[in-house]
């Protein structure tokens, strides 16, 4: 890949499933043999780190030193994709920081491929975030993610209201993360392994595990649907790779 790729996953509202989406992205890139690293901004505890400890570093994105850890190493780092899981309430401030350090200008100039996965919650306040985020989207790929993973009663606003916000951002792309069976989701959480390892019946160190056949089936089916969405938006094209035969779909 000729230039670094940075994907920011975030929302200003909490509890909308940002880390879950980050985990599906890391599994997707892994299955497509795309070298990836991740930064977990839930400092100091970390949430993404629990599932992907080998490629994840916990950072405080509000500090200059940790911003340097991420952005001063974009060209030096061997992984060509950097996924940043932005903690709740930090999306707009994080994008403002990217503007201030000249990152957004570099993306606009084509030196960096930049994408934002904006995870929408069920309230109108979540839609207001779109207007806020729109100011930073020049030169970025912008994805509005409706995440149904753990909430069946999702949208409290009608389609016309949603469209009025959605169309404020030129070239925004919509995608949907479907709901996952609650017991299956909880079992993966308890196991603290990537979705791919759960499907493959493996533990943290790739040792044989004994997860439920039924729950693994639910996760396999759900993950295939999520990846279909990523294929639809040509996510591998974004990072300069081609989707091949993937593990976890068989």
Coordinates of N, CA and C in Angstrom, one line a residue:
X1 N 0.8 -1.2 0.0 CA 0.0 0.0 0.0 C 0.9 1.2 0.0
X2 N 0.5 2.2 -0.9 CA 1.4 3.3 -1.1 C 1.4 4.3 0.1
X3 N 0.2 4.5 0.7 CA 0.1 5.5 1.7 C -0.6 4.9 2.9
X4 N -0.4 5.5 4.1 CA -1.0 5.0 5.3 C -2.5 5.2 5.3
X5 N -3.3 4.3 6.0 CA -4.7 4.4 6.1 C -5.0 4.5 7.6
X6 N -5.8 5.5 7.9 CA -6.3 5.7 9.3 C -7.8 5.7 9.3
X7 N -8.3 4.8 10.2 CA -9.8 4.7 10.3 C -10.1 5.0 11.8
X8 N -10.9 6.0 11.9 CA -11.4 6.5 13.3 C -12.8 5.9 13.5
X9 N -13.0 5.2 14.6 CA -14.4 4.7 14.9 C -14.8 5.4 16.2
X10 N -16.0 6.1 16.1 CA -16.4 6.9 17.3 C -17.8 7.4 17.2
X11 N -18.1 8.1 18.3 CA -19.4 8.8 18.4 C -19.2 9.7 19.6
X12 N -20.1 10.7 19.7 CA -20.0 11.6 20.9 C -20.9 11.0 22.0
X13 N -21.8 10.1 21.6 CA -22.6 9.5 22.6 C -22.1 8.1 23.1
X14 N -22.2 7.7 24.3 CA -21.8 6.5 24.8 C -22.8 5.3 24.6
X15 N -22.3 4.1 24.7 CA -23.2 3.0 24.6 C -23.8 2.6 23.3
X16 N -23.1 3.1 22.2 CA -23.7 2.8 20.9 C -22.9 1.7 20.1
X17 N -22.0 1.1 20.8 CA -21.3 -0.1 20.2 C -20.1 0.2 19.4
X18 N -19.3 1.3 19.7 CA -18.2 1.7 18.9 C -17.1 0.5 18.9
X19 N -16.8 0.0 20.1 CA -15.7 -1.0 20.2 C -16.1 -2.3 19.5
X20 N -17.4 -2.6 19.5 CA -17.9 -3.8 18.7 C -17.6 -3.6 17.2
X21 N -17.8 -2.4 16.7 CA -17.6 -2.2 15.3 C -16.1 -2.2 15.0
X22 N -15.3 -1.7 15.9 CA -13.8 -1.7 15.8 C -13.3 -3.2 15.7
X23 N -13.9 -4.0 16.6 CA -13.5 -5.4 16.6 C -13.9 -6.1 15.3
X24 N -15.0 -5.8 14.7 CA -15.4 -6.4 13.4 C -14.4 -6.0 12.3
X25 N -14.0 -4.7 12.4 CA -13.0 -4.2 11.4 C -11.7 -4.9 11.5
X26 N -11.2 -5.1 12.8 CA -9.9 -5.8 13.0 C -10.0 -7.2 12.5
X27 N -11.1 -7.9 12.8 CA -11.3 -9.3 12.3 C -11.4 -9.3 10.7
X28 N -12.0 -8.3 10.2 CA -12.2 -8.3 8.7 C -10.8 -8.1 8.0
X29 N -10.0 -7.2 8.5 CA -8.7 -7.0 7.9 C -7.8 -8.2 8.2
X30 N -7.9 -8.8 9.3 CA -7.1 -10.0 9.6 C -7.5 -11.1 8.6
X31 N -8.8 -11.3 8.4 CA -9.2 -12.3 7.5 C -8.8 -12.1 6.0
X32 N -8.6 -10.8 5.7 CA -8.2 -10.4 4.4 C -6.7 -10.1 4.2
X33 N -6.0 -10.6 5.3 CA -4.5 -10.5 5.3 C -4.0 -9.0 5.1
X34 N -4.7 -8.1 5.7 CA -4.3 -6.7 5.7 C -3.6 -6.4 7.1
X35 N -2.3 -6.0 7.1 CA -1.6 -5.7 8.3 C -2.3 -4.5 9.0
X36 N -2.6 -4.7 10.3 CA -3.4 -3.6 11.0 C -2.9 -3.5 12.4
X37 N -2.9 -2.3 12.9 CA -2.7 -2.0 14.3 C -3.8 -1.2 14.8
X38 N -4.0 -1.1 16.1 CA -5.1 -0.4 16.7 C -4.7 0.4 17.9
X39 N -5.4 1.4 18.1 CA -5.2 2.3 19.3 C -6.6 2.3 20.1
X40 N -6.5 2.0 21.4 CA -7.7 2.0 22.2 C -7.6 3.3 23.1
X41 N -8.5 4.2 22.9 CA -8.5 5.5 23.7 C -9.3 5.5 25.0
X42 N -9.7 4.3 25.4 CA -10.3 4.1 26.7 C -9.2 4.1 27.8
X43 N -8.5 5.1 27.9 CA -7.3 5.2 28.8 C -7.9 5.4 30.2
X44 N -7.3 4.7 31.2 CA -6.2 3.8 31.2 C -6.7 2.3 31.1
X45 N -8.0 2.1 31.2 CA -8.5 0.7 31.3 C -8.4 -0.1 30.0
X46 N -9.0 0.5 29.0 CA -9.0 -0.2 27.7 C -10.1 -1.2 27.5
X47 N -10.8 -1.2 26.4 CA -11.8 -2.2 26.1 C -11.4 -3.0 24.9
X48 N -11.0 -2.3 23.8 CA -10.6 -3.0 22.6 C -9.3 -3.9 22.9
X49 N -8.5 -3.4 23.8 CA -7.2 -4.1 24.2 C -7.6 -5.5 24.7
X50 N -8.7 -5.7 25.4 CA -9.0 -6.9 26.0 C -9.2 -8.0 24.9
X51 N -9.7 -7.6 23.7 CA -10.0 -8.6 22.7 C -8.9 -8.8 21.7
X52 N -8.1 -7.7 21.5 CA -7.0 -7.7 20.5 C -5.7 -7.2 21.1
X53 N -5.2 -7.9 22.1 CA -4.1 -7.3 22.9 C -2.8 -7.3 22.0
X54 N -2.7 -8.2 21.0 CA -1.4 -8.3 20.3 C -1.2 -7.1 19.4
X55 N -2.2 -6.4 18.9 CA -2.1 -5.4 18.0 C -2.6 -4.0 18.5
X56 N -3.0 -4.0 19.8 CA -3.6 -2.8 20.3 C -2.8 -2.1 21.4
X57 N -2.7 -0.8 21.3 CA -2.1 0.0 22.4 C -3.1 1.0 23.0
X58 N -3.1 1.1 24.3 CA -4.0 2.1 24.9 C -3.3 3.4 25.0
X59 N -4.0 4.4 24.5 CA -3.5 5.8 24.5 C -4.5 6.8 25.0
X60 N -4.0 7.9 25.5 CA -4.9 9.0 25.9 C -4.8 10.1 24.7
X61 N -5.8 10.1 23.9 CA -5.7 10.9 22.7 C -5.8 12.4 22.9
X62 N -6.0 12.8 24.2 CA -6.1 14.2 24.5 C -4.7 14.7 24.8
X63 N -3.7 13.9 24.9 CA -2.3 14.3 25.2 C -1.5 14.4 24.0
X64 N -0.6 15.4 23.9 CA 0.2 15.5 22.7 C 1.2 14.3 22.5
X65 N 1.7 13.8 23.6 CA 2.7 12.7 23.6 C 2.0 11.4 22.9
X66 N 0.8 11.2 23.3 CA 0.1 10.0 22.8 C -0.4 10.3 21.3
X67 N -0.7 11.5 21.0 CA -1.0 11.8 19.6 C 0.2 11.5 18.7
X68 N 1.4 11.8 19.3 CA 2.7 11.6 18.5 C 2.9 10.1 18.4
X69 N 2.5 9.3 19.4 CA 2.6 7.8 19.3 C 1.9 7.3 18.1
X70 N 0.7 7.9 17.8 CA -0.1 7.4 16.7 C 0.3 8.0 15.4
X71 N 0.4 9.3 15.3 CA 0.6 9.9 14.0 C 2.0 10.2 13.5
X72 N 2.9 10.2 14.5 CA 4.3 10.3 14.0 C 4.9 8.9 13.5
X73 N 4.1 7.9 13.7 CA 4.6 6.5 13.3 C 3.8 6.0 12.1
X74 N 3.0 6.8 11.5 CA 2.1 6.3 10.4 C 3.0 5.7 9.3
X75 N 4.0 6.4 8.9 CA 4.8 5.9 7.8 C 5.9 4.9 8.2
X76 N 6.3 5.0 9.5 CA 7.3 4.1 10.0 C 6.8 2.7 10.3
X77 N 5.5 2.7 10.7 CA 4.9 1.4 11.2 C 4.7 0.5 10.0
X78 N 5.0 -0.8 10.3 CA 4.8 -1.8 9.2 C 3.4 -2.0 8.9
X79 N 2.4 -2.1 9.9 CA 1.1 -2.2 9.5 C 0.6 -1.0 8.7
X80 N -0.1 -1.3 7.6 CA -0.5 -0.1 6.8 C -1.9 0.5 7.1
X81 N -2.6 -0.2 8.0 CA -3.9 0.3 8.5 C -3.8 0.6 10.0
X82 N -4.3 1.8 10.4 CA -4.4 2.1 11.8 C -5.8 2.3 12.1
X83 N -6.4 1.6 13.1 CA -7.7 1.7 13.5 C -7.7 2.4 14.9
X84 N -8.4 3.5 15.1 CA -8.5 4.2 16.3 C -9.9 4.1 16.9
X85 N -10.0 3.4 18.0 CA -11.3 3.3 18.7 C -11.4 4.5 19.7
X86 N -12.2 5.5 19.3 CA -12.3 6.7 20.1 C -13.4 6.5 21.2
X87 N -12.9 6.9 22.4 CA -13.9 6.6 23.5 C -15.1 7.6 23.5
X88 N -16.1 7.3 24.2 CA -17.4 8.0 24.2 C -17.1 9.5 24.5
X89 N -17.7 10.4 23.7 CA -17.6 11.8 24.0 C -16.4 12.5 23.4
X90 N -15.6 11.7 22.7 CA -14.3 12.3 22.2 C -14.2 12.4 20.7
X91 N -15.3 12.0 20.0 CA -15.1 12.1 18.5 C -14.9 13.5 18.0
X92 N -15.8 14.4 18.4 CA -15.6 15.8 17.9 C -14.3 16.4 18.4
X93 N -13.9 16.3 19.7 CA -12.6 16.8 20.1 C -11.4 16.1 19.4
X94 N -11.6 14.8 19.1 CA -10.5 14.1 18.4 C -10.3 14.6 17.0
X95 N -11.4 14.9 16.3 CA -11.4 15.4 14.9 C -10.8 16.8 14.9
X96 N -11.1 17.6 16.0 CA -10.6 18.9 16.1 C -9.1 18.9 16.3
X97 N -8.6 17.9 17.0 CA -7.1 17.7 17.2 C -6.5 17.4 15.9
X98 N -7.1 16.5 15.1 CA -6.6 16.1 13.8 C -6.5 17.3 12.9
X99 N -7.5 18.2 13.0 CA -7.4 19.4 12.2 C -6.2 20.3 12.6
X100 N -6.1 20.4 14.0 CA -5.0 21.3 14.5 C -3.6 20.8 14.2
X101 N -3.4 19.5 14.1 CA -2.0 19.0 13.8 C -1.8 18.9 12.3
X102 N -2.8 19.3 11.5 CA -2.5 19.3 10.0 C -2.9 17.9 9.4
X103 N -3.4 17.0 10.2 CA -3.7 15.7 9.6 C -4.8 15.7 8.6
X104 N -5.8 16.5 8.9 CA -6.9 16.6 7.9 C -6.5 17.3 6.6
X105 N -5.6 18.2 6.7 CA -5.0 18.8 5.4 C -4.2 17.8 4.6
X106 N -3.5 16.9 5.4 CA -2.7 15.9 4.7 C -3.6 14.9 4.0
X107 N -4.8 14.6 4.6 CA -5.8 13.7 4.0 C -6.4 14.3 2.8
X108 N -6.7 15.6 2.9 CA -7.3 16.3 1.8 C -6.3 16.4 0.6
X109 N -5.0 16.4 0.9 CA -4.0 16.5 -0.1 C -3.7 15.1 -0.7
X110 N -4.3 14.1 -0.2 CA -4.1 12.7 -0.7 C -2.9 12.0 -0.2
X111 N -2.3 12.5 0.9 CA -1.1 11.9 1.5 C -1.4 10.8 2.4
X112 N -2.6 10.8 2.9 CA -3.1 9.8 3.9 C -4.6 9.4 3.4
X113 N -4.9 8.2 3.5 CA -6.3 7.8 3.4 C -7.0 7.8 4.7
X114 N -8.0 8.6 4.8 CA -8.7 8.8 6.1 C -10.2 8.4 6.0
X115 N -10.6 7.6 7.0 CA -12.0 7.2 7.0 C -12.6 7.4 8.4
X116 N -13.8 7.8 8.5 CA -14.5 7.9 9.8 C -15.7 7.0 9.8
X117 N -15.8 6.1 10.8 CA -17.0 5.3 11.0 C -17.7 5.9 12.2
X118 N -18.8 6.6 11.9 CA -19.5 7.3 12.9 C -20.7 6.4 13.3
X119 N -20.6 6.0 14.6 CA -21.6 5.0 15.1 C -22.8 5.8 15.6
X120 N -24.0 5.6 15.1 CA -25.2 6.4 15.5 C -25.9 5.7 16.6
X121 N -26.4 6.5 17.5 CA -27.2 6.0 18.6 C -28.7 6.2 18.2
X122 N -29.6 5.8 19.1 CA -31.0 5.9 18.8 C -31.7 7.2 19.0
X123 N -31.0 8.2 19.5 CA -31.6 9.5 19.9 C -31.4 10.5 18.8
X124 N -32.2 11.6 18.9 CA -32.0 12.7 18.0 C -30.7 13.4 18.2
X125 N -30.2 13.3 19.5 CA -28.9 13.9 19.8 C -27.8 13.2 19.0
X126 N -27.9 12.0 18.7 CA -27.0 11.3 17.8 C -26.9 11.9 16.4
X127 N -28.1 12.3 15.9 CA -28.2 12.9 14.6 C -27.5 14.3 14.6
X128 N -27.6 15.0 15.8 CA -27.0 16.3 15.9 C -25.4 16.2 15.7
X129 N -24.9 15.0 16.1 CA -23.5 14.8 16.0 C -23.0 14.9 14.5
X130 N -23.9 14.5 13.6 CA -23.6 14.5 12.2 C -23.3 15.9 11.7
X131 N -24.1 16.8 12.2 CA -23.8 18.2 11.8 C -22.5 18.7 12.3
X132 N -22.2 18.3 13.5 CA -20.9 18.6 14.2 C -19.7 18.0 13.4
X133 N -19.9 16.8 13.1 CA -18.8 16.0 12.4 C -18.6 16.5 11.0
X134 N -19.6 17.0 10.3 CA -19.6 17.4 8.9 C -18.4 18.4 8.7
X135 N -18.2 19.2 9.6 CA -17.1 20.3 9.5 C -15.7 19.7 9.2
X136 N -15.5 18.5 9.6 CA -14.2 17.9 9.6 C -14.0 16.9 8.4
X137 N -15.1 16.7 7.6 CA -15.0 15.6 6.7 C -14.5 15.8 5.3
X138 N -13.9 17.0 5.1 CA -13.3 17.3 3.8 C -12.0 16.4 3.7
X139 N -12.0 15.6 2.6 CA -10.8 14.7 2.4 C -11.0 13.4 3.1
X140 N -12.1 13.1 3.8 CA -12.3 11.9 4.5 C -13.4 11.1 3.8
X141 N -13.3 9.7 4.0 CA -14.4 8.9 3.7 C -15.3 8.8 4.9
X142 N -16.6 9.1 4.8 CA -17.4 9.2 6.0 C -18.5 8.1 5.9
X143 N -18.5 7.3 6.9 CA -19.5 6.2 7.0 C -20.4 6.4 8.2
X144 N -21.7 6.4 8.0 CA -22.7 6.5 9.0 C -23.1 5.1 9.3
X145 N -22.9 4.7 10.6 CA -23.1 3.3 10.9 C -24.3 3.2 11.8
X146 N -25.4 2.5 11.3 CA -26.5 2.2 12.2 C -26.2 0.8 12.9
X147 N -26.0 0.9 14.2 CA -25.5 -0.3 14.9 C -26.7 -0.9 15.7
X148 N -27.2 -2.1 15.2 CA -28.3 -2.7 15.9 C -27.9 -3.8 16.8
X149 N -26.6 -4.0 17.0 CA -26.0 -5.2 17.7 C -26.7 -5.5 19.0
X150 N -27.1 -4.5 19.8 CA -27.6 -4.9 21.1 C -28.9 -4.1 21.4
X151 N -29.6 -3.6 20.4 CA -30.8 -2.8 20.6 C -31.8 -3.0 19.5
X152 N -32.8 -3.7 19.8 CA -33.8 -4.0 18.7 C -34.7 -2.7 18.4
X153 N -35.0 -2.0 19.5 CA -35.8 -0.8 19.3 C -34.8 0.4 19.1
X154 N -34.5 0.6 17.9 CA -33.3 1.5 17.6 C -33.7 2.9 17.4
X155 N -34.3 3.2 16.3 CA -34.4 4.6 15.9 C -35.7 5.3 16.4
X156 N -35.5 6.4 17.1 CA -36.7 7.1 17.6 C -37.0 8.3 16.7
X157 N -36.5 8.4 15.5 CA -36.8 9.5 14.6 C -37.2 8.9 13.3
X158 N -38.0 9.6 12.5 CA -38.4 9.1 11.3 C -37.4 9.2 10.1
X159 N -37.7 8.6 9.0 CA -36.7 8.6 7.9 C -36.5 10.0 7.3
X160 N -37.5 10.8 7.3 CA -37.4 12.1 6.7 C -36.4 13.0 7.6
X161 N -36.5 12.8 8.9 CA -35.6 13.5 9.8 C -34.2 13.1 9.6
X162 N -34.0 11.7 9.6 CA -32.7 11.2 9.3 C -32.1 11.7 8.0
X163 N -32.9 11.6 7.0 CA -32.4 12.1 5.6 C -32.0 13.5 5.7
X164 N -32.7 14.4 6.4 CA -32.3 15.8 6.4 C -30.9 16.0 7.1
X165 N -30.5 15.1 8.0 CA -29.2 15.2 8.5 C -28.2 14.5 7.6
X166 N -28.6 13.3 7.2 CA -27.6 12.5 6.4 C -27.1 13.2 5.1
X167 N -28.0 14.0 4.5 CA -27.6 14.6 3.2 C -26.8 15.9 3.4
X168 N -26.5 16.2 4.7 CA -25.7 17.4 4.9 C -24.2 17.1 4.6
X169 N -23.9 15.8 4.5 CA -22.5 15.5 4.2 C -22.4 14.8 2.9
X170 N -21.7 15.5 2.0 CA -21.5 15.0 0.6 C -20.8 13.7 0.6
X171 N -21.3 12.7 -0.1 CA -20.6 11.4 -0.3 C -20.6 10.6 0.9
X172 N -21.4 10.8 1.9 CA -21.5 10.0 3.1 C -22.1 8.6 2.7
X173 N -21.6 7.6 3.3 CA -22.1 6.2 3.0 C -22.7 5.6 4.2
X174 N -23.8 5.0 4.0 CA -24.6 4.3 5.1 C -24.2 2.9 5.2
X175 N -24.0 2.3 6.4 CA -24.0 0.9 6.5 C -24.6 0.4 7.8
X176 N -25.0 -0.8 7.8 CA -25.8 -1.3 9.0 C -25.1 -2.5 9.6
X177 N -25.0 -2.5 10.9 CA -24.5 -3.6 11.7 C -25.7 -4.3 12.2
X178 N -26.0 -5.6 11.8 CA -27.2 -6.2 12.3 C -27.1 -6.6 13.7
X179 N -28.3 -7.0 14.3 CA -28.3 -7.5 15.7 C -27.7 -8.9 15.8
X180 N -27.0 -9.1 16.9 CA -26.5 -10.4 17.2 C -27.2 -11.0 18.4
X181 N -27.5 -12.3 18.3 CA -28.2 -13.0 19.4 C -27.5 -12.6 20.7
X182 N -28.4 -12.3 21.7 CA -27.9 -11.8 23.0 C -26.9 -12.8 23.7
X183 N -27.3 -14.0 23.7 CA -26.5 -15.0 24.4 C -25.2 -15.2 23.7
X184 N -25.2 -15.1 22.4 CA -23.9 -15.3 21.6 C -23.0 -14.1 21.9
X185 N -23.6 -12.9 21.9 CA -22.8 -11.7 22.2 C -22.2 -11.7 23.6
X186 N -23.0 -12.1 24.6 CA -22.5 -12.2 25.9 C -21.4 -13.3 26.1
X187 N -21.5 -14.4 25.4 CA -20.5 -15.4 25.5 C -19.2 -15.0 24.9
X188 N -19.2 -14.2 23.8 CA -18.0 -13.7 23.2 C -17.3 -12.7 24.2
X189 N -18.2 -11.8 24.8 CA -17.7 -10.9 25.8 C -17.0 -11.6 27.0
X190 N -17.6 -12.6 27.5 CA -17.0 -13.4 28.6 C -15.7 -14.1 28.2
X191 N -15.7 -14.5 27.0 CA -14.5 -15.3 26.5 C -13.3 -14.3 26.2
X192 N -13.6 -13.0 26.0 CA -12.6 -12.0 25.7 C -11.7 -12.4 24.6
X193 N -12.3 -12.9 23.5 CA -11.5 -13.3 22.3 C -12.1 -12.6 21.1
X194 N -11.4 -12.4 20.0 CA -12.0 -11.8 18.8 C -13.1 -12.7 18.3
X195 N -14.0 -12.1 17.6 CA -15.1 -12.9 17.0 C -14.6 -14.1 16.2
X196 N -13.6 -13.8 15.4 CA -13.0 -14.9 14.6 C -12.5 -16.1 15.4
X197 N -11.9 -15.8 16.5 CA -11.4 -16.9 17.4 C -12.6 -17.7 18.0
X198 N -13.6 -16.9 18.4 CA -14.8 -17.6 18.9 C -15.4 -18.5 17.9
X199 N -15.6 -18.1 16.7 CA -16.1 -18.9 15.6 C -15.3 -20.1 15.4
X200 N -13.9 -20.0 15.5 CA -13.0 -21.1 15.2 C -12.9 -22.0 16.5
X201 N -13.6 -21.6 17.6 CA -13.5 -22.4 18.8 C -12.1 -22.4 19.4
X202 N -11.5 -21.2 19.4 CA -10.1 -21.1 20.0 C -10.1 -20.1 21.1
X203 N -9.2 -20.3 22.1 CA -9.0 -19.4 23.2 C -8.1 -18.3 22.9
X204 N -7.7 -17.6 23.9 CA -6.8 -16.4 23.7 C -5.5 -16.8 23.1
X205 N -4.9 -17.9 23.5 CA -3.6 -18.3 22.9 C -3.8 -19.3 21.8
X206 N -4.9 -19.3 21.1 CA -5.2 -20.3 20.0 C -5.3 -21.7 20.5
X207 N -5.5 -21.9 21.8 CA -5.7 -23.2 22.3 C -7.2 -23.6 22.0
X208 N -7.4 -24.9 22.0 CA -8.8 -25.4 21.7 C -9.7 -25.0 22.8
X209 N -10.9 -24.5 22.5 CA -11.9 -24.1 23.4 C -13.1 -25.0 23.3
X210 N -14.1 -24.7 24.2 CA -15.3 -25.5 24.2 C -16.5 -24.6 24.2
X211 N -16.6 -23.7 23.2 CA -17.7 -22.8 23.1 C -18.9 -23.6 22.5
X212 N -20.1 -23.0 22.8 CA -21.3 -23.7 22.3 C -21.4 -23.7 20.7
X213 N -21.7 -24.8 20.2 CA -21.8 -24.9 18.7 C -22.9 -24.0 18.2
X214 N -24.0 -23.9 18.9 CA -25.1 -23.0 18.5 C -24.7 -21.6 18.5
X215 N -24.1 -21.1 19.6 CA -23.7 -19.7 19.7 C -22.6 -19.4 18.7
X216 N -21.7 -20.3 18.5 CA -20.7 -20.1 17.4 C -21.4 -19.9 16.0
X217 N -22.4 -20.7 15.8 CA -23.2 -20.6 14.6 C -23.8 -19.2 14.4
X218 N -24.4 -18.7 15.5 CA -25.0 -17.4 15.5 C -23.9 -16.3 15.1
X219 N -22.8 -16.4 15.8 CA -21.7 -15.4 15.6 C -21.2 -15.5 14.1
X220 N -21.0 -16.7 13.6 CA -20.5 -16.9 12.3 C -21.4 -16.3 11.2
X221 N -22.7 -16.5 11.4 CA -23.7 -16.0 10.5 C -23.7 -14.4 10.6
X222 N -23.7 -13.9 11.8 CA -23.7 -12.5 12.0 C -22.5 -11.8 11.4
X223 N -21.3 -12.4 11.7 CA -20.1 -11.8 11.2 C -20.1 -11.8 9.6
X224 N -20.6 -12.9 9.0 CA -20.7 -12.9 7.6 C -21.5 -11.8 7.0
X225 N -22.6 -11.5 7.7 CA -23.5 -10.3 7.3 C -22.8 -9.0 7.5
X226 N -22.0 -8.8 8.6 CA -21.3 -7.6 8.8 C -20.2 -7.5 7.7
X227 N -19.5 -8.5 7.4 CA -18.5 -8.5 6.3 C -19.1 -8.2 5.0
X228 N -20.3 -8.7 4.7 CA -21.0 -8.4 3.5 C -21.2 -6.9 3.3
X229 N -21.5 -6.2 4.4 CA -21.6 -4.7 4.4 C -20.2 -4.1 4.1
X230 N -19.2 -4.6 4.7 CA -17.8 -4.1 4.4 C -17.4 -4.3 3.0
X231 N -17.8 -5.5 2.5 CA -17.5 -5.8 1.0 C -18.3 -4.8 0.2
X232 N -19.6 -4.5 0.5 CA -20.4 -3.7 -0.3 C -19.8 -2.3 -0.4
X233 N -19.3 -1.8 0.7 CA -18.7 -0.4 0.6 C -17.2 -0.4 0.1
X234 N -16.8 -1.7 -0.3 CA -15.5 -1.8 -0.9 C -14.4 -1.4 0.1
X235 N -14.4 -1.9 1.3 CA -13.5 -1.5 2.3 C -12.1 -1.9 2.0
X236 N -11.9 -3.1 1.3 CA -10.6 -3.5 1.0 C -10.0 -2.6 -0.1
X237 N -10.8 -2.0 -1.0 CA -10.3 -1.1 -2.0 C -9.8 0.2 -1.3
X238 N -10.4 0.6 -0.2 CA -10.0 1.7 0.6 C -8.5 1.6 1.0
X239 N -8.2 0.4 1.4 CA -6.8 0.1 1.9 C -5.9 -0.5 0.9
X240 N -6.4 -0.6 -0.4 CA -5.5 -1.0 -1.4 C -5.3 -2.5 -1.5
X241 N -6.2 -3.3 -0.9 CA -6.1 -4.8 -1.0 C -7.3 -5.3 -1.7
X242 N -7.2 -6.6 -2.0 CA -8.3 -7.3 -2.7 C -8.9 -8.4 -1.8
X243 N -10.2 -8.5 -1.6 CA -10.8 -9.5 -0.8 C -10.5 -10.9 -1.4
X244 N -10.1 -11.8 -0.6 CA -9.8 -13.2 -1.1 C -10.7 -14.2 -0.4
X245 N -10.2 -15.4 -0.4 CA -10.9 -16.5 0.4 C -10.5 -16.2 1.9
X246 N -11.5 -16.1 2.7 CA -11.3 -15.6 4.1 C -11.5 -16.8 5.0
X247 N -10.7 -16.8 6.1 CA -11.0 -17.6 7.2 C -12.2 -17.1 8.0
X248 N -13.0 -18.0 8.6 CA -14.1 -17.5 9.4 C -15.4 -17.5 8.6
X249 N -15.4 -17.7 7.3 CA -16.6 -17.7 6.5 C -17.0 -19.1 6.1
X250 N -16.1 -20.0 6.3 CA -16.4 -21.4 5.9 C -17.3 -22.1 6.9

